Amino acid sequence: MPLFQTIQFNETTKILIWEITESLEELLSKVVLKEKTQKRLDGMKSQLHQRAFLSVRMLIQEMGFTDKDLHYDEFGKPYFDCDNHISITHSYHFAAIIISKEKVGIDMELQREKIQRIADKFTDFESNYLDPSSIEEYIKKLTVIWGAKEAIFKIRNEKGISFKDHIKVSNFSLGETQTQASLHFDNLIKDFEVHYQEVQSDNFEGKFTLVYAFEK
């Protein structure tokens, strides 16, 4: 069973990461899906996406929930019919969830050079401390920033939020694992605690960045 990593962040927050190595058939044999979920799965064109989707169901089963307990609101945000918040992410060969009593968001991204080409699409304030001349560090920091903004967007999930214009990620060091961020949108100002770490598997090439955020 490829439960890759479990992070017990605090008494009420847990992160689970799944390494997707099973075939589609193997995963299907291990989960029970409600009709609505099965239709959604059938409509996916990518088998990798289908396997990631099913891996998320494996993760919620690990936490004692089932597909019947998982719902999505009109904006596509997942939720349970209880006081636990959930956020979901998947990237290539990994899927991850965070479950907490607090408002949380999670994102996982493969570190790729191409992120440099779109940096100006999601950074503005962060340009004050980023150094593009140190390419490896630049790529890693951009990936953390993107992940932080994605995680925050998943928490707020409001139409019109711009990663570049409305979410600011404070300066941070790759040698640490935490930073701060803020959202300034319309008349709303919210602060967030952001945590980040690298994830790497012996089975696949490339390094991933896992980021999760808590609304203060």
XYZ file of N, CA, C and O in Angstrom:
864
model
N 0.857 -1.193 0.000
C 0.000 0.000 0.000
C 0.890 1.239 0.000
O 1.621 1.473 0.972
N 0.848 2.016 -1.051
C 1.809 3.121 -1.159
C 1.387 4.403 -0.450
O 1.308 5.467 -1.052
N 1.058 4.304 0.847
C 0.889 5.519 1.632
C 2.294 6.049 1.858
O 3.070 5.503 2.641
N 2.648 7.081 1.129
C 4.037 7.541 1.067
C 4.485 8.217 2.356
O 5.577 7.974 2.850
N 3.622 9.071 2.908
C 4.015 9.804 4.105
C 2.782 10.288 4.860
O 1.782 10.660 4.260
N 2.878 10.264 6.179
C 1.846 10.829 7.043
C 2.490 11.885 7.921
O 3.525 11.636 8.539
N 1.892 13.073 7.939
C 2.411 14.168 8.766
C 1.332 14.547 9.766
O 0.269 15.035 9.389
N 1.594 14.275 11.038
C 0.676 14.703 12.088
C 1.107 16.099 12.505
O 1.993 16.277 13.341
N 0.505 17.115 11.910
C 0.975 18.481 12.126
C 0.682 18.958 13.549
O 1.533 19.546 14.202
N -0.534 18.724 13.992
C -0.904 19.003 15.377
C -2.057 18.062 15.747
O -2.363 17.142 14.989
N -2.667 18.301 16.883
C -3.695 17.369 17.360
C -4.890 17.264 16.420
O -5.547 16.229 16.361
N -5.164 18.316 15.671
C -6.368 18.325 14.842
C -6.074 18.425 13.340
O -6.990 18.611 12.543
N -4.816 18.296 12.963
C -4.439 18.438 11.546
C -3.521 17.304 11.111
O -2.502 17.044 11.743
N -3.902 16.653 10.006
C -3.105 15.539 9.504
C -2.991 15.639 7.982
O -3.965 15.952 7.292
N -1.781 15.399 7.474
C -1.526 15.392 6.032
C -1.130 13.975 5.630
O -0.285 13.351 6.281
N -1.750 13.468 4.561
C -1.408 12.152 4.024
C -1.010 12.289 2.564
O -1.681 12.980 1.795
N 0.094 11.628 2.194
C 0.584 11.648 0.814
C 0.587 10.230 0.264
O 1.074 9.303 0.916
N 0.037 10.076 -0.930
C -0.041 8.772 -1.594
C 0.848 8.766 -2.822
O 0.793 9.688 -3.640
N 1.669 7.754 -2.947
C 2.479 7.575 -4.152
C 1.704 6.667 -5.112
O 1.390 5.523 -4.782
N 1.378 7.194 -6.267
C 0.473 6.487 -7.185
C 1.264 5.487 -8.034
O 1.874 5.844 -9.041
N 1.265 4.250 -7.605
C 1.981 3.202 -8.332
C 1.029 2.129 -8.870
O 1.409 1.351 -9.740
N -0.201 2.090 -8.341
C -1.142 1.052 -8.748
C -1.733 1.341 -10.126
O -1.759 2.473 -10.589
N -2.214 0.289 -10.745
C -2.944 0.448 -11.998
C -4.338 0.977 -11.686
O -4.799 0.934 -10.535
N -5.021 1.435 -12.707
C -6.394 1.909 -12.545
C -7.276 0.794 -11.995
O -8.111 1.006 -11.110
N -7.076 -0.414 -12.505
C -7.890 -1.558 -12.084
C -7.672 -1.877 -10.601
O -8.623 -2.180 -9.868
N -6.415 -1.813 -10.161
C -6.117 -2.076 -8.747
C -6.828 -1.078 -7.840
O -7.423 -1.447 -6.818
N -6.760 0.189 -8.205
C -7.393 1.224 -7.388
C -8.909 1.066 -7.374
O -9.544 1.212 -6.328
N -9.485 0.765 -8.531
C -10.933 0.588 -8.608
C -11.419 -0.549 -7.715
O -12.527 -0.512 -7.181
N -10.583 -1.556 -7.560
C -10.966 -2.711 -6.755
C -10.935 -2.419 -5.252
O -11.453 -3.197 -4.453
N -10.330 -1.292 -4.882
C -10.139 -0.989 -3.459
C -11.034 0.129 -2.939
O -10.998 0.444 -1.749
N -11.792 0.755 -3.840
C -12.663 1.846 -3.393
C -14.104 1.590 -3.820
O -14.357 0.898 -4.806
N -15.022 2.139 -3.051
C -16.443 2.093 -3.401
C -16.870 3.523 -3.714
O -16.715 4.422 -2.880
N -17.383 3.738 -4.918
C -17.736 5.074 -5.365
C -19.248 5.240 -5.467
O -19.947 4.338 -5.914
N -19.726 6.413 -5.080
C -21.135 6.707 -5.307
C -21.333 7.006 -6.787
O -20.368 7.278 -7.519
N -22.561 6.967 -7.244
C -22.858 7.088 -8.674
C -22.325 8.386 -9.278
O -21.747 8.388 -10.374
N -22.478 9.476 -8.563
C -22.025 10.778 -9.051
C -20.506 10.791 -9.264
O -19.995 11.321 -10.248
N -19.789 10.177 -8.348
C -18.327 10.114 -8.444
C -17.898 9.226 -9.606
O -16.947 9.547 -10.330
N -18.598 8.110 -9.788
C -18.273 7.197 -10.885
C -18.444 7.896 -12.229
O -17.610 7.739 -13.140
N -19.479 8.695 -12.363
C -19.706 9.429 -13.613
C -18.590 10.441 -13.853
O -18.128 10.627 -14.982
N -18.162 11.083 -12.781
C -17.060 12.048 -12.901
C -15.773 11.341 -13.332
O -15.033 11.823 -14.179
N -15.529 10.180 -12.750
C -14.347 9.392 -13.100
C -14.402 8.961 -14.564
O -13.411 9.070 -15.295
N -15.555 8.497 -15.001
C -15.724 8.021 -16.374
C -15.503 9.144 -17.394
O -15.123 8.886 -18.544
N -15.740 10.389 -16.984
C -15.594 11.512 -17.891
C -14.172 12.033 -18.032
O -13.900 12.914 -18.857
N -13.255 11.470 -17.249
C -11.858 11.911 -17.307
C -11.127 11.231 -18.455
O -11.196 10.009 -18.604
N -10.430 12.006 -19.249
C -9.748 11.463 -20.422
C -8.369 10.892 -20.088
O -7.877 9.996 -20.778
N -7.733 11.419 -19.065
C -6.384 10.990 -18.694
C -6.438 9.891 -17.638
O -7.062 10.052 -16.587
N -5.774 8.766 -17.910
C -5.751 7.685 -16.928
C -4.944 8.089 -15.692
O -5.273 7.684 -14.571
N -3.907 8.913 -15.875
C -3.135 9.397 -14.723
C -4.029 10.233 -13.807
O -3.967 10.124 -12.582
N -4.888 11.047 -14.423
C -5.832 11.851 -13.644
C -6.823 10.940 -12.914
O -7.157 11.178 -11.747
N -7.280 9.897 -13.585
C -8.201 8.950 -12.955
C -7.535 8.259 -11.763
O -8.154 8.097 -10.703
N -6.296 7.859 -11.930
C -5.578 7.175 -10.844
C -5.348 8.122 -9.661
O -5.442 7.719 -8.499
N -5.060 9.385 -9.973
C -4.883 10.376 -8.902
C -6.200 10.588 -8.154
O -6.235 10.663 -6.922
N -7.283 10.674 -8.917
C -8.616 10.863 -8.360
C -8.958 9.712 -7.405
O -9.471 9.926 -6.305
N -8.650 8.490 -7.816
C -8.926 7.322 -6.978
C -7.975 7.247 -5.786
O -8.358 6.782 -4.708
N -6.754 7.713 -5.975
C -5.798 7.724 -4.862
C -6.269 8.638 -3.737
O -6.047 8.353 -2.562
N -6.915 9.721 -4.102
C -7.495 10.604 -3.086
C -8.545 9.844 -2.282
O -8.632 9.980 -1.057
N -9.335 9.008 -2.961
C -10.335 8.189 -2.244
C -9.648 7.191 -1.311
O -10.150 6.891 -0.228
N -8.496 6.676 -1.724
C -7.730 5.788 -0.851
C -7.282 6.539 0.403
O -7.314 6.006 1.514
N -6.877 7.784 0.212
C -6.408 8.587 1.341
C -7.526 8.895 2.326
O -7.324 8.827 3.545
N -8.710 9.242 1.807
C -9.788 9.544 2.748
C -10.247 8.275 3.471
O -10.670 8.331 4.633
N -10.095 7.114 2.809
C -10.381 5.844 3.491
C -9.383 5.612 4.621
O -9.736 5.080 5.676
N -8.137 5.992 4.389
C -7.115 5.878 5.434
C -7.502 6.690 6.675
O -7.125 6.355 7.794
N -8.246 7.764 6.440
C -8.655 8.643 7.542
C -10.009 8.248 8.128
O -10.549 8.943 8.982
N -10.571 7.143 7.649
C -11.822 6.654 8.214
C -13.071 7.187 7.540
O -14.186 6.975 8.036
N -12.900 7.894 6.418
C -14.042 8.397 5.658
C -14.242 7.519 4.414
O -13.413 6.664 4.108
N -15.328 7.771 3.698
C -15.567 7.085 2.430
C -15.953 8.114 1.378
O -16.171 9.294 1.693
N -16.062 7.677 0.151
C -16.459 8.578 -0.929
C -17.844 9.184 -0.659
O -18.114 10.328 -1.062
N -18.692 8.457 0.037
C -20.038 8.976 0.344
C -19.983 10.176 1.282
O -20.913 10.989 1.330
N -18.889 10.281 2.046
C -18.751 11.391 2.994
C -18.205 12.652 2.343
O -18.268 13.729 2.933
N -17.644 12.511 1.142
C -16.987 13.637 0.486
C -17.920 14.314 -0.507
O -18.489 13.661 -1.382
N -18.051 15.629 -0.371
C -18.930 16.402 -1.249
C -18.150 17.588 -1.833
O -17.071 17.926 -1.359
N -18.737 18.218 -2.836
C -18.133 19.409 -3.440
C -19.200 20.499 -3.514
O -20.344 20.231 -3.896
N -18.796 21.736 -3.179
C -19.747 22.832 -3.275
C -19.836 23.338 -4.711
O -19.210 22.781 -5.613
N -20.592 24.399 -4.923
C -20.842 24.893 -6.286
C -19.567 25.406 -6.968
O -19.509 25.517 -8.190
N -18.530 25.695 -6.166
C -17.272 26.171 -6.731
C -16.228 25.058 -6.860
O -15.082 25.307 -7.218
N -16.624 23.829 -6.513
C -15.715 22.696 -6.622
C -14.862 22.462 -5.389
O -13.938 21.648 -5.415
N -15.185 23.146 -4.300
C -14.409 22.982 -3.068
C -14.907 21.757 -2.303
O -16.106 21.634 -2.044
N -14.005 20.835 -1.919
C -14.439 19.626 -1.205
C -14.783 19.918 0.255
O -14.201 20.812 0.874
N -15.717 19.140 0.787
C -16.061 19.287 2.202
C -16.690 17.997 2.711
O -17.172 17.164 1.944
N -16.658 17.848 4.035
C -17.334 16.752 4.719
C -18.550 17.303 5.470
O -18.599 18.492 5.791
N -19.505 16.428 5.759
C -20.648 16.826 6.581
C -20.286 16.706 8.064
O -20.956 16.007 8.832
N -19.208 17.364 8.453
C -18.784 17.378 9.852
C -17.897 18.605 10.037
O -17.756 19.414 9.120
N -17.289 18.750 11.202
C -16.503 19.952 11.460
C -15.050 19.830 11.004
O -14.212 20.677 11.323
N -14.724 18.808 10.230
C -13.386 18.675 9.648
C -13.336 19.365 8.286
O -14.214 19.155 7.445
N -12.306 20.171 8.078
C -12.055 20.761 6.767
C -11.121 19.834 5.993
O -10.247 19.192 6.574
N -11.286 19.788 4.667
C -10.408 18.970 3.829
C -9.967 19.768 2.615
O -10.723 20.583 2.070
N -8.731 19.553 2.210
C -8.225 20.104 0.956
C -7.457 18.995 0.245
O -6.866 18.120 0.887
N -7.482 19.042 -1.076
C -6.969 17.948 -1.910
C -6.007 18.484 -2.957
O -6.201 19.576 -3.494
N -4.966 17.704 -3.275
C -4.070 18.065 -4.371
C -3.513 16.789 -4.996
O -3.434 15.742 -4.351
N -3.128 16.880 -6.269
C -2.377 15.789 -6.888
C -1.501 16.353 -7.991
O -1.837 17.336 -8.647
N -0.352 15.736 -8.141
C 0.622 16.174 -9.133
C 1.403 14.964 -9.618
O 2.116 14.328 -8.838
N 1.212 14.606 -10.863
C 1.913 13.482 -11.482
C 1.714 12.202 -10.675
O 0.637 11.637 -10.675
N 2.742 11.759 -9.956
C 2.691 10.458 -9.292
C 2.364 10.560 -7.807
O 2.557 9.597 -7.067
N 1.886 11.715 -7.381
C 1.520 11.899 -5.977
C 0.119 12.484 -5.846
O -0.324 13.259 -6.683
N -0.552 12.093 -4.772
C -1.803 12.727 -4.355
C -1.674 12.987 -2.864
O -0.987 12.252 -2.147
N -2.311 14.044 -2.397
C -2.214 14.373 -0.973
C -3.506 15.033 -0.504
O -4.208 15.685 -1.277
N -3.795 14.846 0.779
C -4.921 15.536 1.399
C -4.466 16.111 2.736
O -3.510 15.623 3.351
N -5.148 17.141 3.173
C -4.981 17.654 4.532
C -6.363 17.719 5.150
O -7.323 18.173 4.513
N -6.487 17.222 6.360
C -7.752 17.248 7.100
C -7.486 17.930 8.430
O -6.524 17.597 9.127
N -8.339 18.896 8.780
C -8.081 19.690 9.974
C -9.373 20.282 10.518
O -10.357 20.446 9.789
N -9.351 20.647 11.783
C -10.454 21.409 12.371
C -10.349 22.878 11.948
O -11.302 23.638 12.083
N -9.156 23.271 11.472
C -8.932 24.647 11.022
C -9.189 24.748 9.511
O -9.211 23.744 8.808
N -9.338 25.997 9.035
C -9.485 26.212 7.602
C -8.119 26.038 6.946
O -7.162 26.746 7.287
N -8.030 25.079 5.999
C -6.734 24.725 5.428
C -6.813 24.585 3.910
O -7.876 24.354 3.337
N -5.658 24.719 3.286
C -5.526 24.462 1.856
C -4.197 23.779 1.606
O -3.235 23.985 2.360
N -4.128 22.957 0.570
C -2.899 22.215 0.278
C -2.627 22.226 -1.220
O -3.550 22.266 -2.042
N -1.338 22.206 -1.571
C -0.956 22.105 -2.974
C 0.367 21.359 -3.069
O 1.213 21.446 -2.179
N 0.543 20.633 -4.166
C 1.778 19.902 -4.411
C 2.157 20.104 -5.868
O 1.325 19.959 -6.757
N 3.410 20.479 -6.110
C 3.853 20.809 -7.460
C 5.213 20.180 -7.752
O 6.086 20.150 -6.882
N 5.375 19.715 -8.977
C 6.683 19.276 -9.449
C 7.528 20.518 -9.729
O 7.063 21.467 -10.357
N 8.766 20.516 -9.242
C 9.667 21.640 -9.507
C 10.134 21.556 -10.966
O 10.784 20.591 -11.362
N 9.767 22.585 -11.745
C 10.102 22.568 -13.166
C 10.668 23.914 -13.605
O 10.238 24.973 -13.128
N 11.590 23.874 -14.552
C 12.217 25.098 -15.045
C 11.204 26.025 -15.705
O 11.353 27.253 -15.660
N 10.158 25.476 -16.302
C 9.190 26.288 -17.046
C 8.463 27.290 -16.159
O 7.885 28.263 -16.662
N 8.501 27.104 -14.835
C 7.825 28.045 -13.954
C 8.435 29.437 -14.057
O 7.763 30.447 -13.820
N 9.710 29.501 -14.480
C 10.372 30.807 -14.659
C 9.667 31.639 -15.729
O 9.617 32.866 -15.627
N 9.132 30.965 -16.731
C 8.521 31.669 -17.857
C 7.184 32.309 -17.499
O 6.729 33.220 -18.193
N 6.561 31.807 -16.440
C 5.256 32.365 -16.054
C 5.327 33.115 -14.724
O 4.297 33.491 -14.161
N 6.540 33.334 -14.225
C 6.703 33.974 -12.909
C 5.986 35.317 -12.833
O 5.384 35.655 -11.806
N 6.039 36.090 -13.916
C 5.409 37.420 -13.885
C 3.885 37.347 -13.889
O 3.215 38.357 -13.690
N 3.336 36.164 -14.095
C 1.878 35.994 -14.085
C 1.328 35.858 -12.663
O 0.142 36.121 -12.434
N 2.202 35.442 -11.714
C 1.686 35.223 -10.359
C 2.525 35.869 -9.258
O 2.216 35.731 -8.076
N 3.618 36.566 -9.613
C 4.413 37.270 -8.609
C 4.427 38.765 -8.903
O 4.418 39.189 -10.055
N 4.462 39.549 -7.856
C 4.612 41.000 -7.954
C 5.379 41.466 -6.727
O 6.569 41.753 -6.795
N 4.714 41.463 -5.581
C 5.360 41.786 -4.304
C 6.611 40.927 -4.092
O 7.644 41.403 -3.622
N 6.544 39.642 -4.459
C 7.639 38.696 -4.197
C 8.897 39.016 -4.993
O 9.993 38.567 -4.644
N 8.760 39.801 -6.060
C 9.926 40.175 -6.878
C 10.949 40.964 -6.058
O 12.131 41.029 -6.424
N 10.507 41.548 -4.947
C 11.412 42.327 -4.096
C 12.493 41.461 -3.448
O 13.552 41.979 -3.080
N 12.214 40.172 -3.279
C 13.219 39.323 -2.626
C 13.685 38.143 -3.489
O 14.622 37.438 -3.115
N 13.078 37.915 -4.625
C 13.509 36.813 -5.492
C 14.768 37.185 -6.262
O 14.941 38.332 -6.680
N 15.634 36.193 -6.466
C 16.886 36.408 -7.210
C 16.936 35.449 -8.404
O 17.335 34.298 -8.258
N 16.568 35.915 -9.584
C 16.539 35.046 -10.771
C 17.911 34.544 -11.213
O 17.998 33.599 -11.994
N 18.969 35.149 -10.711
C 20.317 34.734 -11.137
C 20.738 33.408 -10.516
O 21.598 32.710 -11.036
N 20.139 33.070 -9.391
C 20.407 31.769 -8.756
C 19.295 30.818 -9.180
O 18.280 30.671 -8.495
N 19.479 30.165 -10.326
C 18.372 29.474 -10.999
C 17.715 28.382 -10.149
O 16.490 28.335 -10.037
N 18.508 27.501 -9.540
C 17.921 26.404 -8.767
C 17.086 26.932 -7.601
O 15.962 26.488 -7.372
N 17.633 27.895 -6.877
C 16.907 28.476 -5.751
C 15.674 29.240 -6.244
O 14.610 29.189 -5.619
N 15.816 29.930 -7.373
C 14.719 30.695 -7.951
C 13.539 29.782 -8.290
O 12.392 30.083 -7.953
N 13.835 28.653 -8.929
C 12.788 27.692 -9.283
C 12.103 27.153 -8.031
O 10.873 27.057 -7.959
N 12.898 26.807 -7.034
C 12.326 26.250 -5.803
C 11.456 27.276 -5.081
O 10.373 26.948 -4.580
N 11.936 28.522 -5.038
C 11.161 29.560 -4.351
C 9.878 29.882 -5.114
O 8.821 30.080 -4.508
N 9.963 29.940 -6.424
C 8.765 30.179 -7.223
C 7.730 29.080 -6.992
O 6.525 29.345 -6.927
N 8.205 27.842 -6.865
C 7.295 26.712 -6.656
C 6.613 26.818 -5.296
O 5.417 26.525 -5.168
N 7.359 27.237 -4.280
C 6.755 27.461 -2.961
C 5.702 28.561 -3.038
O 4.590 28.429 -2.506
N 6.044 29.663 -3.717
C 5.121 30.795 -3.830
C 3.836 30.387 -4.556
O 2.729 30.701 -4.111
N 4.007 29.699 -5.686
C 2.822 29.230 -6.419
C 1.971 28.318 -5.534
O 0.749 28.463 -5.467
N 2.625 27.372 -4.857
C 1.901 26.438 -3.988
C 1.172 27.152 -2.866
O 0.036 26.798 -2.529
N 1.817 28.165 -2.279
C 1.196 28.923 -1.194
C -0.055 29.648 -1.696
O -1.107 29.635 -1.049
N 0.056 30.268 -2.862
C -1.080 31.016 -3.413
C -2.208 30.072 -3.828
O -3.393 30.381 -3.649
N -1.850 28.923 -4.346
C -2.859 27.920 -4.711
C -3.581 27.423 -3.454
O -4.815 27.279 -3.437
N -2.820 27.149 -2.392
C -3.408 26.661 -1.140
C -4.341 27.711 -0.535
O -5.432 27.383 -0.049
N -3.927 28.969 -0.578
C -4.750 30.058 -0.035
C -6.019 30.230 -0.870
O -7.113 30.423 -0.329
N -5.872 30.140 -2.181
C -7.047 30.242 -3.048
C -8.041 29.120 -2.753
O -9.260 29.322 -2.766
N -7.525 27.924 -2.466
C -8.408 26.807 -2.150
C -9.183 27.055 -0.853
O -10.319 26.595 -0.702
N -8.562 27.784 0.078
C -9.260 28.100 1.324
C -10.376 29.104 1.078
O -11.513 28.917 1.488
N -10.057 30.197 0.385
C -11.026 31.273 0.184
C -11.979 30.967 -0.979
O -13.168 31.251 -0.912
N -11.423 30.481 -2.080
C -12.232 29.988 -3.202
C -13.250 31.020 -3.695
O -14.415 30.694 -3.917
N -12.796 32.268 -3.862
C -13.705 33.334 -4.278
C -13.374 33.813 -5.684
O -12.207 34.032 -6.020
N -14.386 33.973 -6.484
C -14.215 34.413 -7.861
C -13.575 35.797 -7.904
O -13.989 36.697 -7.176
N -12.590 35.949 -8.757
C -11.951 37.246 -8.937
C -10.624 37.400 -8.228
O -9.906 38.383 -8.456
N -10.256 36.451 -7.366
C -8.966 36.550 -6.673
C -7.827 36.332 -7.666
O -7.809 35.353 -8.408
N -6.877 37.247 -7.670
C -5.705 37.166 -8.532
C -4.486 36.771 -7.705
O -4.197 37.405 -6.687
N -3.786 35.728 -8.141
C -2.568 35.316 -7.439
C -1.572 36.472 -7.382
O -0.914 36.701 -6.367
N -1.447 37.183 -8.486
C -0.447 38.248 -8.593
C -0.834 39.485 -7.792
O -0.002 40.055 -7.077
N -2.079 39.889 -7.892
C -2.491 41.177 -7.336
C -3.014 41.110 -5.907
O -2.961 42.107 -5.187
N -3.525 39.950 -5.499
C -4.236 39.908 -4.216
C -3.562 39.073 -3.134
O -3.908 39.214 -1.956
N -2.626 38.193 -3.498
C -1.987 37.330 -2.492
C -0.495 37.647 -2.424
O 0.199 37.620 -3.436
N -0.013 37.946 -1.214
C 1.397 38.279 -1.011
C 2.038 37.243 -0.089
O 1.525 36.978 0.999
N 3.143 36.671 -0.541
C 3.889 35.696 0.268
C 5.151 36.372 0.801
O 5.965 36.877 0.027
N 5.303 36.385 2.103
C 6.456 37.040 2.724
C 7.756 36.328 2.378
O 7.758 35.137 2.038
N 8.859 37.056 2.485
C 10.175 36.488 2.213
C 10.417 35.259 3.095
O 9.944 35.202 4.239
N 11.127 34.296 2.560
C 11.372 33.055 3.297
C 12.685 32.439 2.856
O 13.242 32.795 1.819
N 13.165 31.503 3.644
C 14.400 30.774 3.342
C 14.070 29.319 3.029
O 13.215 28.719 3.693
N 14.757 28.766 2.038
C 14.557 27.349 1.711
C 15.104 26.447 2.805
O 14.776 25.262 2.867
N 15.922 27.004 3.681
C 16.458 26.236 4.804
C 15.464 26.111 5.945
O 15.688 25.362 6.894
N 14.354 26.851 5.853
C 13.305 26.775 6.861
C 12.072 26.110 6.244
O 12.093 25.681 5.096
N 10.990 26.056 6.997
C 9.804 25.339 6.502
C 8.516 26.141 6.672
O 7.429 25.600 6.487
N 8.644 27.422 7.005
C 7.436 28.193 7.297
C 7.601 29.645 6.880
O 8.683 30.212 6.980
N 6.508 30.251 6.424
C 6.471 31.678 6.141
C 5.049 32.193 6.365
O 4.173 31.449 6.812
N 4.849 33.449 6.055
C 3.539 34.073 6.220
C 3.034 34.562 4.858
O 3.827 34.810 3.947
N 1.744 34.719 4.752
C 1.159 35.267 3.528
C -0.099 36.038 3.899
O -0.639 35.892 5.003
N -0.563 36.864 2.965
C -1.775 37.632 3.221
C -2.587 37.769 1.941
O -2.046 37.743 0.833
N -3.880 37.893 2.126
C -4.809 38.094 1.021
C -5.492 39.449 1.198
O -6.057 39.731 2.257
N -5.396 40.293 0.173
C -6.070 41.594 0.162
C -7.002 41.591 -1.049
O -6.555 41.750 -2.183
N -8.289 41.412 -0.787
C -9.245 41.265 -1.883
C -10.528 42.010 -1.552
O -11.179 41.716 -0.545
N -10.884 42.973 -2.398
C -12.014 43.859 -2.108
C -11.798 44.474 -0.723
O -10.775 45.084 -0.482
N -12.724 44.288 0.185
C -12.564 44.835 1.541
C -12.052 43.788 2.530
O -12.028 44.027 3.743
N -11.634 42.661 1.998
C -11.196 41.549 2.846
C -9.679 41.537 3.002
O -8.938 41.657 2.023
N -9.219 41.396 4.242
C -7.802 41.196 4.521
C -7.684 39.972 5.430
O -8.267 39.951 6.516
N -6.947 38.973 4.972
C -6.762 37.753 5.754
C -5.280 37.380 5.789
O -4.574 37.519 4.787
N -4.829 36.887 6.933
C -3.451 36.425 7.080
C -3.418 34.907 7.148
O -4.363 34.269 7.642
N -2.300 34.349 6.668
C -2.157 32.895 6.595
C -0.773 32.456 7.067
O 0.215 33.160 6.866
N -0.754 31.303 7.674
C 0.500 30.644 8.057
C 0.770 29.585 7.000
O -0.084 28.732 6.730
N 1.956 29.639 6.389
C 2.280 28.757 5.265
C 3.437 27.832 5.639
O 4.458 28.279 6.168
N 3.281 26.552 5.342
C 4.329 25.558 5.596
C 4.693 24.877 4.271
O 3.829 24.659 3.426
N 5.960 24.532 4.127
C 6.411 23.953 2.855
C 7.554 22.960 3.109
O 8.304 23.081 4.078
N 7.656 21.983 2.218
C 8.737 20.997 2.295
C 8.898 20.310 0.945
O 7.989 20.322 0.122
N 10.081 19.740 0.730
C 10.326 18.982 -0.496
C 9.909 17.539 -0.303
O 10.023 16.981 0.782
N 9.435 16.943 -1.386
C 9.063 15.530 -1.393
C 9.725 14.885 -2.603
O 9.652 15.417 -3.712
N 10.369 13.744 -2.389
C 11.034 13.047 -3.491
C 10.904 11.543 -3.300
O 11.006 11.036 -2.180
N 10.662 10.853 -4.393
C 10.510 9.404 -4.358
C 11.667 8.736 -5.091
O 12.188 9.270 -6.070
N 12.041 7.555 -4.635
C 13.077 6.775 -5.324
C 12.548 6.188 -6.626
O 13.327 5.769 -7.487
N 11.225 6.149 -6.771
C 10.618 5.509 -7.938
C 10.474 6.432 -9.146
O 10.290 5.960 -10.261
N 10.540 7.735 -8.915
C 10.318 8.691 -9.998
C 11.357 9.806 -9.948
O 11.844 10.166 -8.882
N 11.651 10.364 -11.104
C 12.578 11.482 -11.169
C 11.880 12.771 -10.764
O 10.671 12.898 -10.871
N 12.667 13.733 -10.331
C 12.134 15.048 -10.024
C 11.807 15.248 -8.557
O 11.534 14.297 -7.824
N 11.869 16.496 -8.138
C 11.517 16.870 -6.768
C 10.190 17.621 -6.771
O 9.914 18.392 -7.678
N 9.399 17.378 -5.738
C 8.107 18.029 -5.593
C 8.151 18.959 -4.384
O 8.934 18.759 -3.456
N 7.300 19.956 -4.423
C 7.154 20.860 -3.282
C 5.732 20.734 -2.744
O 4.766 20.890 -3.490
N 5.634 20.417 -1.461
C 4.351 20.333 -0.776
C 4.161 21.604 0.040
O 5.058 22.005 0.793
N 3.029 22.259 -0.134
C 2.736 23.498 0.585
C 1.338 23.392 1.200
O 0.401 22.943 0.542
N 1.207 23.791 2.444
C -0.130 23.843 3.049
C -0.243 25.111 3.894
O 0.728 25.600 4.458
N -1.445 25.655 3.906
C -1.676 26.950 4.541
C -2.850 26.878 5.505
O -3.807 26.129 5.293
N -2.758 27.676 6.574
C -3.819 27.788 7.569
C -4.279 29.248 7.608
O -3.459 30.156 7.665
N -5.580 29.454 7.583
C -6.103 30.806 7.748
C -6.059 31.199 9.209
O -6.526 30.462 10.071
N -5.488 32.352 9.494
C -5.390 32.799 10.895
C -6.712 33.414 11.369
O -7.490 33.908 10.561
